Amino acid sequence: MYMHDFLSVFFIVLIVITALPNVIYSFGYLEEYRKDYSLKYLWGMMALFILSMAGVVISADGVSFMIFWELMSVSSFFLVIFEHKKGENIKSGIMYFIMTHISGLLVMTMFILTAKFTGTYDFNVLTAGAANITDQQRLAILILALAGFGSKAGLVPLHAWLPKAHPAAPSNVSAMMSGIMLKIAIYGFIRVAFIFAKDVSVYFGVAVMLVGTITAIYAVINSLAQNDIKKLLAYSSSENIGMIFAVLGLALILRSLGLRSLSALALAAAMFHVLNHGIFKSLLFMSAGSVLFAAASKNMNELGGLYRKMKFASTCALVGTAAIAAVPPLNGFAGEILIYGSFIQALSAVRIPWIAMTILFCGIILALTGGGVVWASVKSFGMTYLGEPRSRKAEEVHEVPAAMKAGMAVLAGFAVLFGVFSPFIINLIYGWTSGDPAASAVGYEVTIVSAVLLLAVSALYLAGKMLSKKGVADEVRGTWACGFNDFKPYMEYSPDGFVQPGMRIFGNAAGYRKEVKVDGAVHTRARIKDVIEANVYLRVIKAVDYLAARIIKIHYGKIQIYVSYIFVSLIVSLILVLRFV
Amino acid sequence: MKYVIYIIQSLMLLLLTPLFMGIIKNLKASIRGYEACPVLQPYYNIAKLFEKGRVLSKSSSIITLIAPTLCLCACVTAAFMVPVFFNDGNPFVGNLFIIIFLLGIVKFFITLTGLDSASAFGGMGSSRELFISMIAEPVMFLTVAFLYMETKSLNIFAINTAVAGMAGFDVANCIAAMGFAVLLVAENARMPVDNPETHLELTMIHEAMILDTSGRDLALMELSSWIKLMVFVTIFINCFFPMGMTGAVAFVPVILSFIAYILKVLVILAVISLVECSMAKFRLFRVPELLSAAFSLSLVAIVINFF
């Protein structure tokens, strides 16, 4: 038995179209690792990882879902620690391992509770509506689903593993984790909150929307502050997940208020953004991988000017960057206008003031997030590929192999296609979410505008060709260095300086501190930290340490004491089982 | 016939844009009391730049080569998506979000151009531009939300018809218009957010990013920023003050409507010149205060409409 409704098929399509280019890319990318690590191990784990993700999506009962889910977690853990000779990677990997198991535990509890309340693990029975559970029971299941799937997807405050695991993993693996694995968690959430739970309290919808919005704004500020490309992308993944959850929350609110068609529109917007994010984030992680491959650095302070050495890969990266910055007619743009559109339409349809104002607030924050995304993406592309090299590493760049280029080109093509022909895809998704296959959510305006844009570009290009025949040649000169004739790369704008105005206003959310040191010359540097990690996670770890130090006292080291422990706990559990089950 | 007028009105907008820029220069000159350049000077400037060769930076990449073309194309496309002086309800195009994101292409490529030539000026300009546009984004969202709540449509042609058909002229509309006016100033690098006249590093935003473009590229960049301003002005007029707009396919109403449009544009240009002559540019970190004022105005407008 397996699931083959639209939702599962949709996610299978997502897995196929992003995993295949990734595999092509890996043929080139992994050559770098051949001398130090075992490639067989990596390919085997990757195959297991992809298959287990597909398994999660098509499994038709809670038990097989959990088995594939755990396989997915474990195989991705082994992929994250692939470069095990670097100590830092093992630390990040263990952090990921713990977080992913917290998520697994919550999801497992959720399925067990579902089975206890409804008497079945079977998804088809649940879908058909074994709806004789009370509101409290449903709320318990939904909260567990939000926490469990949310921590796997990277919602604040359970996001802290993302910016650690993604940079540690090889880039093709981070592309797969960010592009697909996070989406599998969203699949789980949609399955539980939209299909199993037939009606959800409006408060839960508001909570989901708020959590998503807070994630989006928190992650975008942190992604702005990063100088490591892969960390920037990891936070940006968290930001996109936040945006998707905000729209899912909106859809839940609208559904519980009885606004079916708007709810279907919001759900379609979320699912379309899932697809888009899978495409462009895979592409961007692959370009980060090609930068790492070519220049052996992912720190923007050492990069710059890569465009001249690797033209094709940079062009693909430009497409990905433009897609995430919502530049028409690429797919990020098509998704974003749908999200903003559904927020605005919801705003004027909901007539309950406090809910409408919350929706407005979330819409405003998401708009601010959209502005931040443009900034972060321009930073990551401009600092890496444009200007002059900032270090020797960026000067001695070698071209990337053809397989990597092919993988990226396929995804760049998808980014364009899914943007230009977005109305067809959106209407397809909307046909399922609204329950009426013939319904259409958007007109074909995006396609028309893309055609006009293409027409304008080609007309102007031809006109330019004709005008430039007059024989005025281009001159190539060095950039004016403000009177210093000797241009130095450090005269360029630095990645830190580029986002400094934003950090001055929003920096508290990224723990931004500027340090100035004077010794002959003035040195300034910016420090950042993940505020939530520093304030919440470390305290939890301290508390666990403290408790462990207390509990260790019962380990006296005598066999008789341990036997008596076993005996006492047996009696206690017998009593519990007989009394309460 | 109707579609011919749609195309003609957008062409008129594009062709008249340099003239409007010349008018701003003239108005400013007469307010300040010095002799102005000819009104048609922007046309001559563009023609002159097209004649010239261009100087490219050693550090520059394909961005410098494609950005001017793409920016201009985005603006031209946007100009074809808005009603100017004739509106019969265009069913094909006109989604406000699509127009705004189309103009966002300019922002994306112009900021990349700033980073492309490895000059400190360009990076500074891009950084400031993105900072301001990030803060401006919520105002944009609120304005579109306001228009949707008022007219139940995201299509600018429908919004235009609906606002024109409103019986009275309500307070919310005026307040939202004030918010959008600030946004217009901020998005188009006019005073008091950016000074379009100087090349001083303390004040530059827009000029800093295009400092290293020249010749044909500069002409295209200048044209696209002018068209962007005029598209914003047209959106402003047609969403908030659509009086005199016609939907009739006949000679006289269209001409009257055209005259009404020109008059409204002249009033707005006069206000812009007056502001630019009477105010100093804001310090960069005071711009968020200005934008939050605009934000509050739009929020008030929405709240008035909601209750």
mmCIF file of C-alpha atoms in Angstrom, chain A residues 217 220-221 224 307-308 318 321-322 325-329 333 336-337 340-341 343-345 347-348 350-353 356-357 360 363-364 367-368 370-372 374-375 377-379 381-383 386-388 444-446 448-449 452-453 456-457 460-461 464 467-468 470 472-480 482 487 491-493 497-502 504-506, chain B residues 50-63 65-66 68-70 72-74 76-77 80-81 92-98 101-102 104-105 107-109 111-113 115-121 123-128 130-131 133-135 137-138 141-142 144-145 148-149 152 154-155 211-212 216 220 283-285 288 295 299 302-303 305-307:
data_model
loop_
_atom_site.group_PDB
_atom_site.id
_atom_site.type_symbol
_atom_site.label_atom_id
_atom_site.label_comp_id
_atom_site.label_asym_id
_atom_site.label_seq_id
_atom_site.Cartn_x
_atom_site.Cartn_y
_atom_site.Cartn_z
ATOM 1 C CA ILE A 217 12.301 37.862 9.714
ATOM 2 C CA VAL A 220 16.623 36.897 6.985
ATOM 3 C CA ILE A 221 18.418 39.265 9.353
ATOM 4 C CA LEU A 224 22.193 39.224 5.885
ATOM 5 C CA TYR A 307 32.895 35.748 -12.821
ATOM 6 C CA ARG A 308 35.824 36.240 -15.151
ATOM 7 C CA LEU A 318 22.986 34.732 -11.355
ATOM 8 C CA THR A 321 20.134 34.703 -7.246
ATOM 9 C CA ALA A 322 17.631 36.540 -9.394
ATOM 10 C CA ALA A 325 15.369 37.888 -5.159
ATOM 11 C CA ALA A 326 11.969 37.601 -6.907
ATOM 12 C CA VAL A 327 13.097 39.103 -10.190
ATOM 13 C CA PRO A 328 10.524 38.598 -12.955
ATOM 14 C CA PRO A 329 9.990 36.377 -14.836
ATOM 15 C CA PHE A 333 8.786 36.112 -8.353
ATOM 16 C CA GLU A 336 6.090 35.682 -4.043
ATOM 17 C CA ILE A 337 3.315 37.617 -5.789
ATOM 18 C CA TYR A 340 1.509 38.566 -1.039
ATOM 19 C CA GLY A 341 -1.677 38.371 -3.078
ATOM 20 C CA PHE A 343 -2.282 37.770 2.293
ATOM 21 C CA ILE A 344 -3.948 40.874 0.878
ATOM 22 C CA GLN A 345 -7.056 39.046 -0.262
ATOM 23 C CA LEU A 347 -7.017 40.709 4.832
ATOM 24 C CA SER A 348 -10.084 42.109 3.195
ATOM 25 C CA VAL A 350 -11.608 38.297 7.207
ATOM 26 C CA ARG A 351 -14.010 40.480 9.140
ATOM 27 C CA ILE A 352 -12.767 39.671 12.657
ATOM 28 C CA PRO A 353 -10.587 42.638 13.670
ATOM 29 C CA ALA A 356 -7.299 40.719 10.280
ATOM 30 C CA MET A 357 -4.766 42.855 12.130
ATOM 31 C CA LEU A 360 -1.793 42.505 8.238
ATOM 32 C CA GLY A 363 2.050 40.510 5.705
ATOM 33 C CA ILE A 364 4.053 43.618 6.591
ATOM 34 C CA ALA A 367 7.199 42.290 2.854
ATOM 35 C CA LEU A 368 10.129 43.500 4.955
ATOM 36 C CA GLY A 370 11.225 40.187 0.918
ATOM 37 C CA GLY A 371 13.306 43.374 0.898
ATOM 38 C CA GLY A 372 15.932 41.702 3.080
ATOM 39 C CA VAL A 374 16.971 40.955 -2.168
ATOM 40 C CA TRP A 375 19.730 42.519 -0.099
ATOM 41 C CA SER A 377 21.095 37.725 -2.427
ATOM 42 C CA VAL A 378 22.712 40.759 -4.045
ATOM 43 C CA LYS A 379 25.356 40.553 -1.324
ATOM 44 C CA PHE A 381 26.289 37.210 -5.657
ATOM 45 C CA GLY A 382 28.020 40.574 -5.835
ATOM 46 C CA MET A 383 30.650 39.863 -3.226
ATOM 47 C CA LEU A 386 31.788 40.568 -9.102
ATOM 48 C CA GLY A 387 34.493 43.105 -8.528
ATOM 49 C CA GLU A 388 38.107 42.194 -7.850
ATOM 50 C CA TYR A 444 -1.952 34.077 -17.593
ATOM 51 C CA GLU A 445 -0.600 37.542 -16.957
ATOM 52 C CA VAL A 446 2.853 36.380 -15.870
ATOM 53 C CA ILE A 448 2.152 37.591 -21.137
ATOM 54 C CA VAL A 449 4.461 39.896 -19.216
ATOM 55 C CA VAL A 452 6.540 41.313 -23.581
ATOM 56 C CA LEU A 453 9.754 41.483 -21.608
ATOM 57 C CA ALA A 456 11.513 44.337 -25.385
ATOM 58 C CA VAL A 457 14.915 42.808 -24.615
ATOM 59 C CA LEU A 460 16.553 46.736 -27.672
ATOM 60 C CA TYR A 461 19.370 44.273 -28.253
ATOM 61 C CA GLY A 464 21.834 48.355 -29.856
ATOM 62 C CA LEU A 467 23.462 51.637 -33.363
ATOM 63 C CA SER A 468 26.882 50.351 -32.384
ATOM 64 C CA LYS A 470 28.958 53.316 -36.260
ATOM 65 C CA VAL A 472 32.797 53.715 -31.762
ATOM 66 C CA ALA A 473 34.882 51.177 -29.936
ATOM 67 C CA ASP A 474 34.636 50.360 -26.228
ATOM 68 C CA GLU A 475 37.572 51.439 -24.126
ATOM 69 C CA VAL A 476 38.658 49.291 -21.205
ATOM 70 C CA ARG A 477 40.291 51.121 -18.300
ATOM 71 C CA GLY A 478 40.915 50.527 -14.613
ATOM 72 C CA THR A 479 38.266 51.704 -12.176
ATOM 73 C CA TRP A 480 38.894 55.173 -10.791
ATOM 74 C CA CYS A 482 39.599 58.133 -5.979
ATOM 75 C CA PHE A 487 43.993 50.015 -6.888
ATOM 76 C CA MET A 491 39.278 49.457 -1.484
ATOM 77 C CA GLU A 492 36.169 47.593 -2.617
ATOM 78 C CA TYR A 493 33.139 47.513 -0.412
ATOM 79 C CA GLY A 497 30.260 47.084 5.194
ATOM 80 C CA PHE A 498 27.670 46.226 2.608
ATOM 81 C CA VAL A 499 25.046 45.272 5.174
ATOM 82 C CA GLN A 500 26.148 47.632 7.929
ATOM 83 C CA PRO A 501 23.164 50.029 7.581
ATOM 84 C CA GLY A 502 20.813 47.097 8.064
ATOM 85 C CA ARG A 504 22.666 49.134 12.650
ATOM 86 C CA ILE A 505 18.876 48.876 12.744
ATOM 87 C CA PHE A 506 18.113 45.152 12.927
ATOM 88 C CA PHE B 50 24.205 57.470 -27.731
ATOM 89 C CA GLU B 51 26.785 59.019 -30.048
ATOM 90 C CA LYS B 52 29.623 58.522 -27.579
ATOM 91 C CA GLY B 53 31.723 55.437 -27.060
ATOM 92 C CA ARG B 54 31.760 53.879 -23.656
ATOM 93 C CA VAL B 55 34.526 53.213 -21.167
ATOM 94 C CA LEU B 56 34.306 49.892 -19.352
ATOM 95 C CA SER B 57 36.070 49.043 -16.138
ATOM 96 C CA LYS B 58 38.758 46.367 -16.212
ATOM 97 C CA SER B 59 37.014 44.731 -13.296
ATOM 98 C CA SER B 60 33.572 44.656 -14.836
ATOM 99 C CA SER B 61 31.720 41.557 -15.961
ATOM 100 C CA ILE B 62 28.683 40.727 -18.022
ATOM 101 C CA ILE B 63 26.489 42.560 -15.503
ATOM 102 C CA LEU B 65 26.993 44.867 -20.314
ATOM 103 C CA ILE B 66 23.462 43.520 -19.812
ATOM 104 C CA PRO B 68 21.355 48.816 -18.817
ATOM 105 C CA THR B 69 19.377 46.923 -21.447
ATOM 106 C CA LEU B 70 17.502 44.864 -18.883
ATOM 107 C CA LEU B 72 15.316 49.841 -19.624
ATOM 108 C CA CYS B 73 13.320 46.852 -20.884
ATOM 109 C CA ALA B 74 11.799 46.315 -17.452
ATOM 110 C CA VAL B 76 9.353 49.973 -20.802
ATOM 111 C CA THR B 77 7.393 46.793 -20.088
ATOM 112 C CA PHE B 80 2.887 49.173 -21.085
ATOM 113 C CA MET B 81 1.159 47.650 -18.045
ATOM 114 C CA PHE B 92 -4.846 40.886 -19.855
ATOM 115 C CA VAL B 93 -2.350 42.804 -17.781
ATOM 116 C CA GLY B 94 -2.176 45.234 -14.907
ATOM 117 C CA ASN B 95 -1.559 43.285 -11.711
ATOM 118 C CA LEU B 96 -0.036 45.850 -9.348
ATOM 119 C CA PHE B 97 2.374 43.344 -7.846
ATOM 120 C CA ILE B 98 3.685 42.356 -11.251
ATOM 121 C CA PHE B 101 8.256 43.562 -9.206
ATOM 122 C CA LEU B 102 9.025 44.492 -12.812
ATOM 123 C CA GLY B 104 12.266 45.707 -8.987
ATOM 124 C CA ILE B 105 14.355 44.343 -11.854
ATOM 125 C CA LYS B 107 16.812 47.704 -8.406
ATOM 126 C CA PHE B 108 18.364 44.241 -8.674
ATOM 127 C CA PHE B 109 20.527 44.950 -11.703
ATOM 128 C CA THR B 111 22.748 47.380 -7.392
ATOM 129 C CA LEU B 112 24.745 44.593 -9.032
ATOM 130 C CA THR B 113 26.174 47.160 -11.455
ATOM 131 C CA LEU B 115 29.277 46.183 -7.180
ATOM 132 C CA ASP B 116 30.538 45.194 -10.596
ATOM 133 C CA SER B 117 33.320 47.692 -11.143
ATOM 134 C CA ALA B 118 34.992 47.107 -7.758
ATOM 135 C CA SER B 119 34.687 50.766 -6.878
ATOM 136 C CA ALA B 120 33.955 51.813 -3.311
ATOM 137 C CA PHE B 121 31.370 54.309 -4.542
ATOM 138 C CA GLY B 123 29.288 49.360 -3.296
ATOM 139 C CA MET B 124 28.223 52.226 -1.071
ATOM 140 C CA GLY B 125 25.422 53.187 -3.406
ATOM 141 C CA SER B 126 24.140 49.615 -3.667
ATOM 142 C CA SER B 127 24.244 49.129 0.050
ATOM 143 C CA ARG B 128 22.255 52.302 0.691
ATOM 144 C CA LEU B 130 19.025 48.145 -0.778
ATOM 145 C CA PHE B 131 18.744 49.465 2.768
ATOM 146 C CA SER B 133 14.231 49.678 -0.473
ATOM 147 C CA MET B 134 14.070 47.070 2.297
ATOM 148 C CA ILE B 135 12.530 49.607 4.659
ATOM 149 C CA GLU B 137 8.851 47.398 1.115
ATOM 150 C CA PRO B 138 6.225 47.353 3.936
ATOM 151 C CA PHE B 141 2.638 46.202 0.725
ATOM 152 C CA LEU B 142 0.342 48.436 2.762
ATOM 153 C CA VAL B 144 -1.413 47.676 -2.365
ATOM 154 C CA ALA B 145 -3.402 46.218 0.532
ATOM 155 C CA TYR B 148 -7.287 46.075 -2.698
ATOM 156 C CA MET B 149 -9.473 46.680 0.335
ATOM 157 C CA LYS B 152 -11.435 44.471 -4.301
ATOM 158 C CA LEU B 154 -5.242 43.952 -7.673
ATOM 159 C CA ASN B 155 -5.556 44.988 -11.313
ATOM 160 C CA LEU B 211 29.180 56.183 -11.643
ATOM 161 C CA ASP B 212 31.147 53.745 -13.774
ATOM 162 C CA ARG B 216 25.183 54.273 -24.433
ATOM 163 C CA LEU B 220 19.907 53.598 -21.043
ATOM 164 C CA ARG B 283 20.948 61.796 6.657
ATOM 165 C CA LEU B 284 20.816 58.123 5.649
ATOM 166 C CA PHE B 285 19.721 56.943 9.083
ATOM 167 C CA PRO B 288 13.762 55.143 8.074
ATOM 168 C CA PHE B 295 4.110 53.498 6.974
ATOM 169 C CA LEU B 299 -1.651 51.880 8.227
ATOM 170 C CA ILE B 302 -6.196 50.807 6.113
ATOM 171 C CA VAL B 303 -7.610 51.021 9.611
ATOM 172 C CA ASN B 305 -11.186 51.583 5.678
ATOM 173 C CA PHE B 306 -11.462 48.460 7.783
ATOM 174 C CA PHE B 307 -13.752 49.794 10.463
#
